[in-house]
PDB file of C-alpha atoms in Angstrom:
ATOM      1  CA  LYS A 281     -39.300  20.093 -31.439  1.00 55.00           C
ATOM      2  CA  ASP A 282     -42.953  20.023 -29.783  1.00 62.00           C
ATOM      3  CA  PRO A 283     -43.118  23.715 -28.516  1.00 64.00           C
ATOM      4  CA  ASN A 284     -45.063  22.264 -25.461  1.00 64.00           C
ATOM      5  CA  SER A 285     -41.920  20.219 -24.552  1.00 64.00           C
ATOM      6  CA  ALA A 286     -40.608  23.361 -22.673  1.00 65.00           C
ATOM      7  CA  THR A 287     -43.643  22.946 -19.966  1.00 70.00           C
ATOM      8  CA  MET A 288     -43.533  19.153 -19.530  1.00 69.00           C
ATOM      9  CA  PRO A 289     -41.571  17.714 -16.825  1.00 67.00           C
ATOM     10  CA  PRO A 290     -38.457  15.996 -17.097  1.00 62.00           C
ATOM     11  CA  ILE A 291     -38.338  12.407 -17.944  1.00 69.00           C
ATOM     12  CA  VAL A 292     -35.949  11.903 -15.271  1.00 67.00           C
ATOM     13  CA  PRO A 293     -36.721  12.990 -12.155  1.00 69.00           C
ATOM     14  CA  THR A 294     -33.570  15.867 -10.633  1.00 71.00           C
ATOM     15  CA  PHE A 295     -32.845  16.809  -7.229  1.00 76.00           C
ATOM     16  CA  THR A 296     -30.314  18.981  -5.500  1.00 81.00           C
ATOM     17  CA  VAL A 297     -28.120  17.547  -2.601  1.00 82.00           C
ATOM     18  CA  LYS A 298     -26.518  20.080  -0.181  1.00 83.00           C
ATOM     19  CA  VAL A 299     -22.748  19.169   0.406  1.00 84.00           C
ATOM     20  CA  GLY A 300     -21.545  21.690   3.134  1.00 86.00           C
ATOM     21  CA  ASN A 301     -22.021  25.090   1.492  1.00 87.00           C
ATOM     22  CA  LYS A 302     -22.751  23.776  -2.043  1.00 85.00           C
ATOM     23  CA  PHE A 303     -25.588  23.000  -3.520  1.00 83.00           C
ATOM     24  CA  ILE A 304     -24.927  19.896  -6.427  1.00 80.00           C
ATOM     25  CA  SER A 305     -27.718  19.058  -8.732  1.00 78.00           C
ATOM     26  CA  SER A 306     -28.124  15.713 -10.125  1.00 72.00           C
ATOM     27  CA  SER A 307     -28.722  16.859 -13.383  1.00 73.00           C
ATOM     28  CA  LYS A 308     -25.058  18.152 -13.587  1.00 71.00           C
ATOM     29  CA  THR A 309     -22.621  15.612 -15.547  1.00 78.00           C
ATOM     30  CA  CYS A 310     -20.444  13.839 -13.238  1.00 79.00           C
ATOM     31  CA  ARG A 311     -16.910  13.776 -13.145  1.00 83.00           C
ATOM     32  CA  LYS A 312     -15.017  10.740 -14.801  1.00 92.00           C
ATOM     33  CA  TRP A 313     -12.737   9.008 -12.895  1.00 92.00           C
ATOM     34  CA  VAL A 314     -10.319   6.179 -13.751  1.00 93.00           C
ATOM     35  CA  TRP A 315      -8.304   3.388 -11.884  1.00 93.00           C
ATOM     36  CA  ASP A 316      -4.971   4.384 -12.567  1.00 90.00           C
ATOM     37  CA  SER A 317      -1.273   3.120 -11.392  1.00 88.00           C
ATOM     38  CA  PHE A 318       0.766   5.448  -9.358  1.00 87.00           C
ATOM     39  CA  ASP A 319       4.458   5.255  -7.462  1.00 85.00           C
ATOM     40  CA  SER A 320       5.395   6.855  -4.255  1.00 86.00           C
ATOM     41  CA  SER A 321       8.677   8.411  -3.642  1.00 87.00           C
ATOM     42  CA  ALA A 322       8.107   7.272   0.064  1.00 87.00           C
ATOM     43  CA  ARG A 323       9.031   3.670  -1.150  1.00 87.00           C
ATOM     44  CA  ASN A 324      12.166   2.715  -2.562  1.00 87.00           C
ATOM     45  CA  ASP A 325      11.106  -0.810  -3.477  1.00 90.00           C
ATOM     46  CA  GLY A 326       9.576  -0.178  -6.852  1.00 85.00           C
ATOM     47  CA  ALA A 327       6.412  -1.358  -5.942  1.00 88.00           C
ATOM     48  CA  LYS A 328       3.137  -0.281  -8.037  1.00 88.00           C
ATOM     49  CA  PHE A 329      -0.144   0.743  -6.428  1.00 89.00           C
ATOM     50  CA  ARG A 330      -3.619   1.678  -8.153  1.00 91.00           C
ATOM     51  CA  HIS A 331      -6.295   3.589  -6.918  1.00 89.00           C
ATOM     52  CA  TRP A 332      -9.014   5.647  -8.288  1.00 92.00           C
ATOM     53  CA  VAL A 333      -8.150   9.424  -9.723  1.00 90.00           C
ATOM     54  CA  ARG A 334      -9.955  11.812 -11.627  1.00 90.00           C
ATOM     55  CA  ALA A 335      -9.706  11.611 -15.252  1.00 92.00           C
ATOM     56  CA  GLY A 336      -7.094  14.156 -16.854  1.00 88.00           C
ATOM     57  CA  VAL A 337      -5.281  14.776 -13.660  1.00 85.00           C
ATOM     58  CA  GLU A 338      -1.601  13.589 -13.545  1.00 84.00           C
ATOM     59  CA  TYR A 339       0.256  13.233 -10.110  1.00 81.00           C
ATOM     60  CA  PRO A 340       3.647  13.519 -10.139  1.00 81.00           C
ATOM     61  CA  ASP A 341       4.241  11.683  -6.954  1.00 83.00           C
ATOM     62  CA  TYR A 342       1.546  10.073  -4.658  1.00 84.00           C
ATOM     63  CA  PRO A 343       0.133  12.987  -2.724  1.00 83.00           C
ATOM     64  CA  TYR A 344       0.445  11.305   0.706  1.00 87.00           C
ATOM     65  CA  ALA A 345       4.389  10.629   0.359  1.00 88.00           C
ATOM     66  CA  ARG A 346       4.952  13.843   1.835  1.00 87.00           C
ATOM     67  CA  PHE A 347       4.042  12.401   5.193  1.00 91.00           C
ATOM     68  CA  ASP A 348       6.325   9.474   5.304  1.00 87.00           C
ATOM     69  CA  ILE A 349       8.709  10.237   8.257  1.00 88.00           C
ATOM     70  CA  HIS A 350      11.897   7.800   8.473  1.00 85.00           C
ATOM     71  CA  LEU A 351      12.823   8.122  12.585  1.00 86.00           C
ATOM     72  CA  ASP A 352      16.086   7.009  14.058  1.00 88.00           C
ATOM     73  CA  ALA A 353      15.858   4.069  16.469  1.00 85.00           C
ATOM     74  CA  ILE A 354      16.288   5.504  19.722  1.00 84.00           C
ATOM     75  CA  SER A 355      18.880   4.003  21.968  1.00 88.00           C
ATOM     76  CA  TYR A 356      19.681   4.538  25.738  1.00 88.00           C
ATOM     77  CA  THR A 357      22.236   3.052  27.880  1.00 90.00           C
ATOM     78  CA  ASP A 358      21.205   0.628  30.771  1.00 90.00           C
ATOM     79  CA  GLU A 359      21.665   3.754  33.641  1.00 93.00           C
ATOM     80  CA  GLU A 360      19.020   5.294  31.589  1.00 91.00           C
ATOM     81  CA  TYR A 361      16.636   2.478  31.458  1.00 89.00           C
ATOM     82  CA  ARG A 362      17.025   2.327  35.157  1.00 89.00           C
ATOM     83  CA  LYS A 363      16.335   6.062  35.786  1.00 91.00           C
ATOM     84  CA  TYR A 364      13.836   6.671  33.381  1.00 88.00           C
ATOM     85  CA  LEU A 365      12.108   3.713  31.996  1.00 86.00           C
ATOM     86  CA  GLU A 366      12.072   0.500  34.540  1.00 87.00           C
ATOM     87  CA  ASN A 367       8.843  -0.220  35.187  1.00 87.00           C
ATOM     88  CA  GLU A 368       7.330  -3.345  37.012  1.00 85.00           C
ATOM     89  CA  THR A 369       4.546  -4.280  34.706  1.00 88.00           C
ATOM     90  CA  TRP A 370       7.057  -4.771  31.772  1.00 86.00           C
ATOM     91  CA  THR A 371      10.739  -6.215  31.266  1.00 86.00           C
ATOM     92  CA  LYS A 372      13.446  -4.755  29.438  1.00 85.00           C
ATOM     93  CA  SER A 373      13.371  -6.848  26.288  1.00 86.00           C
ATOM     94  CA  GLU A 374       9.828  -5.583  25.929  1.00 86.00           C
ATOM     95  CA  THR A 375      10.831  -2.073  26.141  1.00 80.00           C
ATOM     96  CA  ASP A 376      13.426  -2.766  23.574  1.00 77.00           C
TER      97      ASP A 376
END
């Protein structure tokens, strides 16, 4: 080692970026990411999907599967349609 190397500038320039309230230095090593497959409990067809995730992180289920909400179809009688939904700009078949 050269004793003067501590006073020499780095070969690769470094910079600091502010992200929110944090400062991130370019000299820090970046996190590893991998292209990985995943299943979603929101689907029952067995489909496999892929996306980028951090290496070493295991997801037991797709994180956004909890937002999958299944609603029952709304039904109404002809009387309810005439009273609440009837409109001159669209027909009953377009409403259904």
